[in-house]
Coordinates of C-alpha atoms in Angstrom, one line a residue:
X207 CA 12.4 13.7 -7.8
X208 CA 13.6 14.9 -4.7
X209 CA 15.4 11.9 -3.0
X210 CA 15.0 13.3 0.8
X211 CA 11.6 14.8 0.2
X212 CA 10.2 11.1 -0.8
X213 CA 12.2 9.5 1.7
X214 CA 10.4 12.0 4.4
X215 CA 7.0 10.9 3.1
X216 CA 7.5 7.5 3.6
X217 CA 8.8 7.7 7.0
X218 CA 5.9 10.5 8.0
X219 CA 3.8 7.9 6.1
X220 CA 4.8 4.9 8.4
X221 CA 4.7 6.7 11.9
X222 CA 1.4 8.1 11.3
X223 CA -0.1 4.7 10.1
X224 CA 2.5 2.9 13.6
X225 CA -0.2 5.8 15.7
X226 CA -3.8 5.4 14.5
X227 CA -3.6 1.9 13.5
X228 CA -1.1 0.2 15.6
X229 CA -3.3 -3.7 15.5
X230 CA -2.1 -3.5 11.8
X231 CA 0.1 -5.9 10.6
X232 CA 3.4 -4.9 9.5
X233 CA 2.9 -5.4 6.3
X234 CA -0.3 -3.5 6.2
X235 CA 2.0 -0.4 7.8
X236 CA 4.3 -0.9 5.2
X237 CA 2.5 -1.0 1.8
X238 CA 0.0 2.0 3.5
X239 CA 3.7 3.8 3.8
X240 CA 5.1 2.8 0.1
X241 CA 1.7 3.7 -1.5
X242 CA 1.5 7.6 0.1
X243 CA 4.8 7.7 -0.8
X244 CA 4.1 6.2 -4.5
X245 CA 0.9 8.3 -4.7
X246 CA 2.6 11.6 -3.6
X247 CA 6.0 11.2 -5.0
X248 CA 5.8 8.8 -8.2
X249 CA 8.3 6.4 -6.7
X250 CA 7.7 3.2 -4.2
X251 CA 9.9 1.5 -2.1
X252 CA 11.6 1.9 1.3
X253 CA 9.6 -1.3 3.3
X254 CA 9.6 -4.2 1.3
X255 CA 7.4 -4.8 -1.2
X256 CA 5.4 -4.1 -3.5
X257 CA 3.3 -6.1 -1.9
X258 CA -0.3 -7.0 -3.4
X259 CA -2.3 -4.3 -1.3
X260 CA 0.4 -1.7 -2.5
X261 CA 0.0 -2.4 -6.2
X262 CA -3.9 -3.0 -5.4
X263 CA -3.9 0.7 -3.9
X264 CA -2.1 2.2 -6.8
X265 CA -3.7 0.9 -9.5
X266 CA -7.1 2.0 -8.0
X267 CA -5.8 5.7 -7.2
X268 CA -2.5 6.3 -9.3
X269 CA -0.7 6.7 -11.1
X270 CA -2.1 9.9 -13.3
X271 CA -0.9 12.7 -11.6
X272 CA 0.2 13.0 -8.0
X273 CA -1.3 13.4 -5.0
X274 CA -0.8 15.8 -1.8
X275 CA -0.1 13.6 1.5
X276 CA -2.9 14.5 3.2
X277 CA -5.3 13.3 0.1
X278 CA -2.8 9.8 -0.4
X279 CA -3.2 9.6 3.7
X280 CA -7.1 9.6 3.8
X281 CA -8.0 7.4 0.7
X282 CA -5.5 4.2 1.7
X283 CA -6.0 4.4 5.8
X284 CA -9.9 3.4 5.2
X285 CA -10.7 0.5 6.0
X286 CA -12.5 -0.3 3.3
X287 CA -9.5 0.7 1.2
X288 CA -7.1 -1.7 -0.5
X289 CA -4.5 -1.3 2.2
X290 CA -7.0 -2.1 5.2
X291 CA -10.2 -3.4 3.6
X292 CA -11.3 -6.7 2.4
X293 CA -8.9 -8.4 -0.4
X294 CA -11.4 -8.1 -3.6
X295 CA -11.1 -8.7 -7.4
X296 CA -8.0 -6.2 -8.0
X297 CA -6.0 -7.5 -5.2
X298 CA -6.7 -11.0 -6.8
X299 CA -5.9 -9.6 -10.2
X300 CA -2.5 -7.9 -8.8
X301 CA -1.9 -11.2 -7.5
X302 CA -1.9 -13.0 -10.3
X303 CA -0.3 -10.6 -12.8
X304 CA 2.4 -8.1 -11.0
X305 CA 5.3 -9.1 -8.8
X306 CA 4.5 -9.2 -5.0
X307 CA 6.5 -9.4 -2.3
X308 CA 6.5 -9.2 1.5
X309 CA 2.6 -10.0 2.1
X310 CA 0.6 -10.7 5.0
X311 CA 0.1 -14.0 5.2
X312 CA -3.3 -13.6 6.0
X313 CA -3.7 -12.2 2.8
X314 CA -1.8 -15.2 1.2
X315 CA -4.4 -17.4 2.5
X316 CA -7.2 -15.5 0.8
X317 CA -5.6 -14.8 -2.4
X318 CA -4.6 -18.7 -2.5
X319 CA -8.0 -20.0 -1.8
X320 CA -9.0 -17.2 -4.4
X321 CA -6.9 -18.7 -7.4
X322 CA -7.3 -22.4 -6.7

């Protein structure tokens, strides 16, 4: 894998997601950012994380082969997504059974009160 080609991704990632959704947390910005450049690339990191709406996000659409940008781009900036949507039975599963890091704490209050 092309180091600066992934790196570009995730940084085209996170300033397109900083323009048309700027009320999103950071966190949100930066699993939306990790995931394109996990779904386009095959590798994650860069902002944190994985946090439990990046792993969510990639277990729903990767990792069997890779996607372009603009496909990774329009399936996790919904807002029914796993990035921007609704925490649901996957996030809850991710949650319980991956490592997750740097989530919004909003989303820590749902997946607690989800696992109690």
């Amino acid at each position: 894998m092309d180091i600066e080609y992934a790196h570009a991704i995730l940084k085209t990632a996170r300033a397109l997601i900083e323009k048309h959704k700027p009320y999103a947390s950071l966190q949100k910005k930066a699993a939306f950012a990790n995931a394109v450049q996990e779904l386009v690339c095959g590798v994650a990191g860069g902002y944190g994380g994985p946090s439990v709406r990046e792993h969510a996000a990639v277990h729903i659409f990767g990792p069997s082969k890779p996607l372009s940008f603009n496909s990774a781009v329009d399936l996790l900036a919904d807002e029914q997504g796993p990035i921007f949507g609704p925490i649901t039975d996957i996030h809850v599963w991710c949650y319980l059974n991956e490592e997750c890091f740097d989530n919004d704490p909003k989303d820590l209050e749902i997946l607690r009160a989800r696992t109690i």
